[in-house]
Amino acid sequence: MFLGRQREQQQLADLVLGTRQGRSGSVVLRGPAGIGKSTLLDDLAHTVPPDVRVLRVVGVESEVELCCAGLHQVLRPLLPRLDRLPDPQAEAIRAAFGLGSAPVDRFLLSLAALTLLSDACDEAPVAVLVDDAHRLDPASADALVFIARRIEAEGLAMVFAARDGCGRFDAPGLPELALGPLPPDAAEKLLARTAPEAVRAVRQRLLHEAEGNPLALCELPTALTAEQLRGGSPLPEHLPLNSRLQQIYSDRTARLSDRHSDALLLAAIEHDGDLTVILGASDDRDAATADLYAAVAAGLIELDEQRVRFRHPLVRSALYQAAPVRIRHAAHQALARSLDADDERRVWHLAAATMGADDTVADLLAHCADRSRRAGGVVTAGHALRRAAAFATSPRARARWLIDAAACAWEASDPAHALSLLDEAETLVSEPALRARSARVRGTVIHAGGNPALACRTLLDGARLVLDGDAGLAEEMLVLAARSAWVANRPQEVARIAELLERTRSSTGRVPDHFRAQLAYVGGLSSDAAPRTASPAHDPHATADRAPLWYGAADAPPWMWPPSFLPHLTGDTESTVDALQRAVATLRKNGAVGALPLSVLPLVSLQLVTGQWTAATALATEALRPADETGQRTAAADLRAVLAWVAAARGDGDRCRELAEEALDLAVPQGNASTAALAYWALGLNSLAEGKASGAARLFREVTTPGARAEHFMMSWLVLPDLVEAYVRAGQTELARSALEQLERCAAPADVPALHPAWQRCRALLAADDAADALFAAALAAEAPSAFEAGRTHLLYGEWLRRARRIKSARDHLHQALRSFQATGATPWAELARCELRAAGEQVAEPAPGPGDGPQRLTPRELQIVRLAAQGMSNSDIAAQLFLSPRTVGHHLYKVFPKLGITSRHQLRSERLESAERPSAVRA
């Protein structure tokens, strides 16, 4: 009978039983060592219905350095189904498991594992039980958590058991079930079973020391003599508990002879419990076999024809730590000799058996790192590179491998460790090329998760070191430095970057002339004395093909794109949107979900200002998850600000405020001025939509006022027209005129096509009656960047016409405004238009939901799926694009059809989803 865990047993049983109805779910059991996590998993494995397939995984400390060791455990029974997967996914699994040689992105491997498990669920429900998840190798942990976050309707249950306090299995976003101490009555019953001869005083002491920990209640009595248990001898002052339970296992293994312990040590060190390898490393196979049987009799291990499995991981750790260093080295050497020359385990055993510097071992570890990195195991690669650096005799080689290890740490979302490795590397050499490589990694880390101003300085200093020696490296650093300067509101730094890029113009050809022109244009804004150059979109010397050349390159770094909103302000919106959409499609095809956040940022910002709100919401929501998961704080803040802006425009005030505050909490401490500006813009737009004009003006001023909390030298261009409108609606005409003058002085809107309609609209709001009409007409004659912007001009013009008692013309413009707002889902603005129409004497009924409203009612994920399905893609293809399982895709489509008023996917038409949003400019 299982004592004291009835509630947890029922919760886990319900999770697994749900798979029989096609439901999926996951949970992480958390608790200290010995609290009963493994026992709960064992109980669950033995009580699941017979029609549910159980796949078990056990994390092992010595396997942490072996990429995908844990994933191999769960997928090995499913490998016969590998041919049912799309080719790229099947190749990813083959490469990771040593069955192929193609390089694999770790996210593509995770997607392949998800698809393989989903496919297995077609045959029968599946329960994946993962014990000691904190001991999984990082690649396996990432893949299994990736799967757990994405299951919905496969019929798949996942249960993880992880130890508290180790910090090696965070699994953010997964439900958790904390295991606390056993209730007192259950603890007493368990101790009565494990130590029936113990007298009352001893039982009370054991209960007090164990504090309800089941493992301690089972193991503490075994450390005491029979005389102590019966009360004949005093108990020791300190009884082992929790972290000291490892010593108990050491004591138990010490009861075996040294020869038995040596055989067990080989089993403890061998990563997979492979009996063939263990016996092959033994001097005497028969004696080793007998030793292992003795360990079985002692209750330390379980043994079958192929594997050795320790009853508890602490036994394995205790054996290794208790062995003298000489014995440990000998065991590693023996295991290395028993393995094939191309087996990675051999290299790790050689490294563990080596003392002092050894360049041969260092080179072998570096080769392992290269293989692991190509297979998506960046954590394993980083560890191998650190070990290689420790064995290297040359300071230059050590520094190079430490820098590469830092890059791996960054890719594995461990920025603090990456910076520590860079600090160590930089003390070893002063060679410009290596210091530049170090600066590239350091600058990238700081840009994504730290101080953008510091990132800009770091990248600029590093680029200068190699401007004449490695122009390609210098350009990469300068382009990222430009993004950092934009984010930090440093136009002077952009000017310096533009000058430095001119020195590399003829060296690589990677940075196109038009992007250089964009940076030069921005740099020209940093000095009032500098003459204002034409926007690059109208520069006759600009290249004909303005799309940066790297947009479609498979090897392009995801951050080598223009800063958010810059193409919009320099007249290059349409070609940049097209190029970025192709780039994101390429990332999806390659399974590079980790690169999505940085590459999505400029795309969703352009979708926002061109009125493609549904697409921007779907893409930003999708990218937000990997941004949070991989610690990309800059991207996480910016994506939240984009979503806050759309929420404001669509009238979801509570959601806008929540997202904007989250964005500011992330952005302000980092000095992320551009995101703070976007968040305040969103909050101001929300206040304007709620009819709080004075409050909106206060928020807009945080972006447009020098020295304010969210000042940004170019984001203010986008906000100033809204500030003018807010002042006008608040009756503060003189302040409105001042804001308009600031717009004309700073942005020269007559030369910026994206600003021209709003500028003319603002002039009309402040003009005398005899001039306003012509200015409104000029605003409408210009190409508005979005239907929303065109609608706002029609709305303001209609309001002015109604006040001038030109009722018929007012109604015409108000109806056009209403249609524009309804098309984009701008609910509060549509209500303003309806109110004005009523004031103009026209009865306007509330719109009834219709088929055209369907896309607005879809969730971001549903919209992504429907868009791809409307293109004729299969569920499997859609799953591969969105990192879901095919069953989840089918589940979402089933829910979507009633929302769209259709009954089959054949009725999906992409134009139904696109009609409300136009990516190109709108003629008002």
PDB file of N, CA and C in Angstrom, residues 304-344:
ATOM      1  N   ASP A 304      19.593  -6.968 -16.030  1.00  0.00           N
ATOM      2  CA  ASP A 304      18.992  -7.844 -17.022  1.00  0.00           C
ATOM      3  C   ASP A 304      20.077  -8.218 -18.020  1.00  0.00           C
ATOM      4  N   GLU A 305      19.705  -8.752 -19.161  1.00  0.00           N
ATOM      5  CA  GLU A 305      20.706  -9.258 -20.094  1.00  0.00           C
ATOM      6  C   GLU A 305      21.496  -8.162 -20.792  1.00  0.00           C
ATOM      7  N   GLN A 306      20.991  -6.931 -20.753  1.00  0.00           N
ATOM      8  CA  GLN A 306      21.660  -5.853 -21.483  1.00  0.00           C
ATOM      9  C   GLN A 306      22.082  -4.682 -20.617  1.00  0.00           C
ATOM     10  N   ARG A 307      21.387  -4.431 -19.524  1.00  0.00           N
ATOM     11  CA  ARG A 307      21.593  -3.196 -18.784  1.00  0.00           C
ATOM     12  C   ARG A 307      21.774  -3.443 -17.295  1.00  0.00           C
ATOM     13  N   VAL A 308      22.510  -2.492 -16.700  1.00  0.00           N
ATOM     14  CA  VAL A 308      22.602  -2.382 -15.251  1.00  0.00           C
ATOM     15  C   VAL A 308      21.841  -1.127 -14.850  1.00  0.00           C
ATOM     16  N   ARG A 309      20.920  -1.271 -13.920  1.00  0.00           N
ATOM     17  CA  ARG A 309      20.146  -0.115 -13.466  1.00  0.00           C
ATOM     18  C   ARG A 309      20.264  -0.013 -11.952  1.00  0.00           C
ATOM     19  N   PHE A 310      20.729   1.145 -11.487  1.00  0.00           N
ATOM     20  CA  PHE A 310      20.868   1.362 -10.055  1.00  0.00           C
ATOM     21  C   PHE A 310      19.503   1.640  -9.440  1.00  0.00           C
ATOM     22  N   ARG A 311      19.319   1.093  -8.249  1.00  0.00           N
ATOM     23  CA  ARG A 311      18.042   1.276  -7.574  1.00  0.00           C
ATOM     24  C   ARG A 311      17.776   2.743  -7.239  1.00  0.00           C
ATOM     25  N   HIS A 312      18.829   3.490  -7.002  1.00  0.00           N
ATOM     26  CA  HIS A 312      18.698   4.918  -6.738  1.00  0.00           C
ATOM     27  C   HIS A 312      19.944   5.615  -7.256  1.00  0.00           C
ATOM     28  N   PRO A 313      19.785   6.767  -7.908  1.00  0.00           N
ATOM     29  CA  PRO A 313      20.961   7.460  -8.455  1.00  0.00           C
ATOM     30  C   PRO A 313      22.017   7.797  -7.425  1.00  0.00           C
ATOM     31  N   LEU A 314      21.611   7.964  -6.163  1.00  0.00           N
ATOM     32  CA  LEU A 314      22.598   8.286  -5.142  1.00  0.00           C
ATOM     33  C   LEU A 314      23.618   7.173  -4.972  1.00  0.00           C
ATOM     34  N   VAL A 315      23.228   5.947  -5.268  1.00  0.00           N
ATOM     35  CA  VAL A 315      24.193   4.852  -5.190  1.00  0.00           C
ATOM     36  C   VAL A 315      25.310   5.093  -6.188  1.00  0.00           C
ATOM     37  N   ARG A 316      24.930   5.474  -7.386  1.00  0.00           N
ATOM     38  CA  ARG A 316      25.912   5.730  -8.440  1.00  0.00           C
ATOM     39  C   ARG A 316      26.865   6.857  -8.024  1.00  0.00           C
ATOM     40  N   SER A 317      26.297   7.952  -7.537  1.00  0.00           N
ATOM     41  CA  SER A 317      27.127   9.083  -7.141  1.00  0.00           C
ATOM     42  C   SER A 317      28.024   8.739  -5.963  1.00  0.00           C
ATOM     43  N   ALA A 318      27.467   8.021  -5.015  1.00  0.00           N
ATOM     44  CA  ALA A 318      28.252   7.670  -3.835  1.00  0.00           C
ATOM     45  C   ALA A 318      29.425   6.774  -4.196  1.00  0.00           C
ATOM     46  N   LEU A 319      29.201   5.815  -5.078  1.00  0.00           N
ATOM     47  CA  LEU A 319      30.286   4.931  -5.505  1.00  0.00           C
ATOM     48  C   LEU A 319      31.421   5.727  -6.141  1.00  0.00           C
ATOM     49  N   TYR A 320      31.062   6.646  -7.004  1.00  0.00           N
ATOM     50  CA  TYR A 320      32.099   7.402  -7.721  1.00  0.00           C
ATOM     51  C   TYR A 320      32.872   8.309  -6.767  1.00  0.00           C
ATOM     52  N   GLN A 321      32.152   9.024  -5.905  1.00  0.00           N
ATOM     53  CA  GLN A 321      32.823   9.972  -5.037  1.00  0.00           C
ATOM     54  C   GLN A 321      33.630   9.288  -3.949  1.00  0.00           C
ATOM     55  N   ALA A 322      33.215   8.093  -3.559  1.00  0.00           N
ATOM     56  CA  ALA A 322      33.942   7.400  -2.505  1.00  0.00           C
ATOM     57  C   ALA A 322      35.210   6.725  -3.014  1.00  0.00           C
ATOM     58  N   ALA A 323      35.307   6.483  -4.319  1.00  0.00           N
ATOM     59  CA  ALA A 323      36.479   5.793  -4.867  1.00  0.00           C
ATOM     60  C   ALA A 323      37.691   6.716  -4.868  1.00  0.00           C
ATOM     61  N   PRO A 324      38.886   6.207  -4.539  1.00  0.00           N
ATOM     62  CA  PRO A 324      40.111   7.017  -4.624  1.00  0.00           C
ATOM     63  C   PRO A 324      40.341   7.463  -6.067  1.00  0.00           C
ATOM     64  N   VAL A 325      41.022   8.592  -6.228  1.00  0.00           N
ATOM     65  CA  VAL A 325      41.255   9.147  -7.556  1.00  0.00           C
ATOM     66  C   VAL A 325      41.964   8.135  -8.447  1.00  0.00           C
ATOM     67  N   ARG A 326      42.936   7.419  -7.903  1.00  0.00           N
ATOM     68  CA  ARG A 326      43.675   6.427  -8.690  1.00  0.00           C
ATOM     69  C   ARG A 326      42.743   5.355  -9.240  1.00  0.00           C
ATOM     70  N   ILE A 327      41.817   4.898  -8.436  1.00  0.00           N
ATOM     71  CA  ILE A 327      40.876   3.858  -8.872  1.00  0.00           C
ATOM     72  C   ILE A 327      39.925   4.410  -9.930  1.00  0.00           C
ATOM     73  N   ARG A 328      39.476   5.642  -9.734  1.00  0.00           N
ATOM     74  CA  ARG A 328      38.583   6.251 -10.716  1.00  0.00           C
ATOM     75  C   ARG A 328      39.268   6.371 -12.073  1.00  0.00           C
ATOM     76  N   HIS A 329      40.516   6.851 -12.065  1.00  0.00           N
ATOM     77  CA  HIS A 329      41.237   6.994 -13.326  1.00  0.00           C
ATOM     78  C   HIS A 329      41.391   5.651 -14.022  1.00  0.00           C
ATOM     79  N   ALA A 330      41.713   4.627 -13.243  1.00  0.00           N
ATOM     80  CA  ALA A 330      41.889   3.291 -13.828  1.00  0.00           C
ATOM     81  C   ALA A 330      40.578   2.795 -14.448  1.00  0.00           C
ATOM     82  N   ALA A 331      39.446   3.078 -13.796  1.00  0.00           N
ATOM     83  CA  ALA A 331      38.158   2.650 -14.329  1.00  0.00           C
ATOM     84  C   ALA A 331      37.835   3.371 -15.642  1.00  0.00           C
ATOM     85  N   HIS A 332      38.101   4.671 -15.684  1.00  0.00           N
ATOM     86  CA  HIS A 332      37.879   5.413 -16.927  1.00  0.00           C
ATOM     87  C   HIS A 332      38.773   4.887 -18.054  1.00  0.00           C
ATOM     88  N   GLN A 333      40.011   4.601 -17.744  1.00  0.00           N
ATOM     89  CA  GLN A 333      40.918   4.070 -18.760  1.00  0.00           C
ATOM     90  C   GLN A 333      40.435   2.722 -19.278  1.00  0.00           C
ATOM     91  N   ALA A 334      39.960   1.875 -18.374  1.00  0.00           N
ATOM     92  CA  ALA A 334      39.471   0.564 -18.784  1.00  0.00           C
ATOM     93  C   ALA A 334      38.254   0.700 -19.696  1.00  0.00           C
ATOM     94  N   LEU A 335      37.337   1.603 -19.345  1.00  0.00           N
ATOM     95  CA  LEU A 335      36.165   1.804 -20.188  1.00  0.00           C
ATOM     96  C   LEU A 335      36.551   2.388 -21.539  1.00  0.00           C
ATOM     97  N   ALA A 336      37.523   3.293 -21.566  1.00  0.00           N
ATOM     98  CA  ALA A 336      37.979   3.864 -22.837  1.00  0.00           C
ATOM     99  C   ALA A 336      38.543   2.776 -23.745  1.00  0.00           C
ATOM    100  N   ARG A 337      39.302   1.843 -23.165  1.00  0.00           N
ATOM    101  CA  ARG A 337      39.880   0.753 -23.972  1.00  0.00           C
ATOM    102  C   ARG A 337      38.801  -0.165 -24.528  1.00  0.00           C
ATOM    103  N   SER A 338      37.688  -0.275 -23.861  1.00  0.00           N
ATOM    104  CA  SER A 338      36.644  -1.218 -24.293  1.00  0.00           C
ATOM    105  C   SER A 338      35.717  -0.625 -25.349  1.00  0.00           C
ATOM    106  N   LEU A 339      35.867   0.663 -25.639  1.00  0.00           N
ATOM    107  CA  LEU A 339      34.981   1.337 -26.590  1.00  0.00           C
ATOM    108  C   LEU A 339      35.677   1.533 -27.928  1.00  0.00           C
ATOM    109  N   ASP A 340      34.873   1.615 -29.004  1.00  0.00           N
ATOM    110  CA  ASP A 340      35.432   1.832 -30.337  1.00  0.00           C
ATOM    111  C   ASP A 340      36.080   3.213 -30.424  1.00  0.00           C
ATOM    112  N   ALA A 341      36.996   3.355 -31.373  1.00  0.00           N
ATOM    113  CA  ALA A 341      37.753   4.598 -31.497  1.00  0.00           C
ATOM    114  C   ALA A 341      36.857   5.777 -31.856  1.00  0.00           C
ATOM    115  N   ASP A 342      35.753   5.532 -32.576  1.00  0.00           N
ATOM    116  CA  ASP A 342      34.887   6.634 -32.991  1.00  0.00           C
ATOM    117  C   ASP A 342      33.716   6.865 -32.036  1.00  0.00           C
ATOM    118  N   ASP A 343      33.728   6.201 -30.895  1.00  0.00           N
ATOM    119  CA  ASP A 343      32.667   6.362 -29.904  1.00  0.00           C
ATOM    120  C   ASP A 343      32.987   7.574 -29.025  1.00  0.00           C
ATOM    121  N   GLU A 344      32.063   8.533 -28.956  1.00  0.00           N
ATOM    122  CA  GLU A 344      32.319   9.749 -28.184  1.00  0.00           C
ATOM    123  C   GLU A 344      32.563   9.443 -26.712  1.00  0.00           C
TER     124      GLU A 344
END
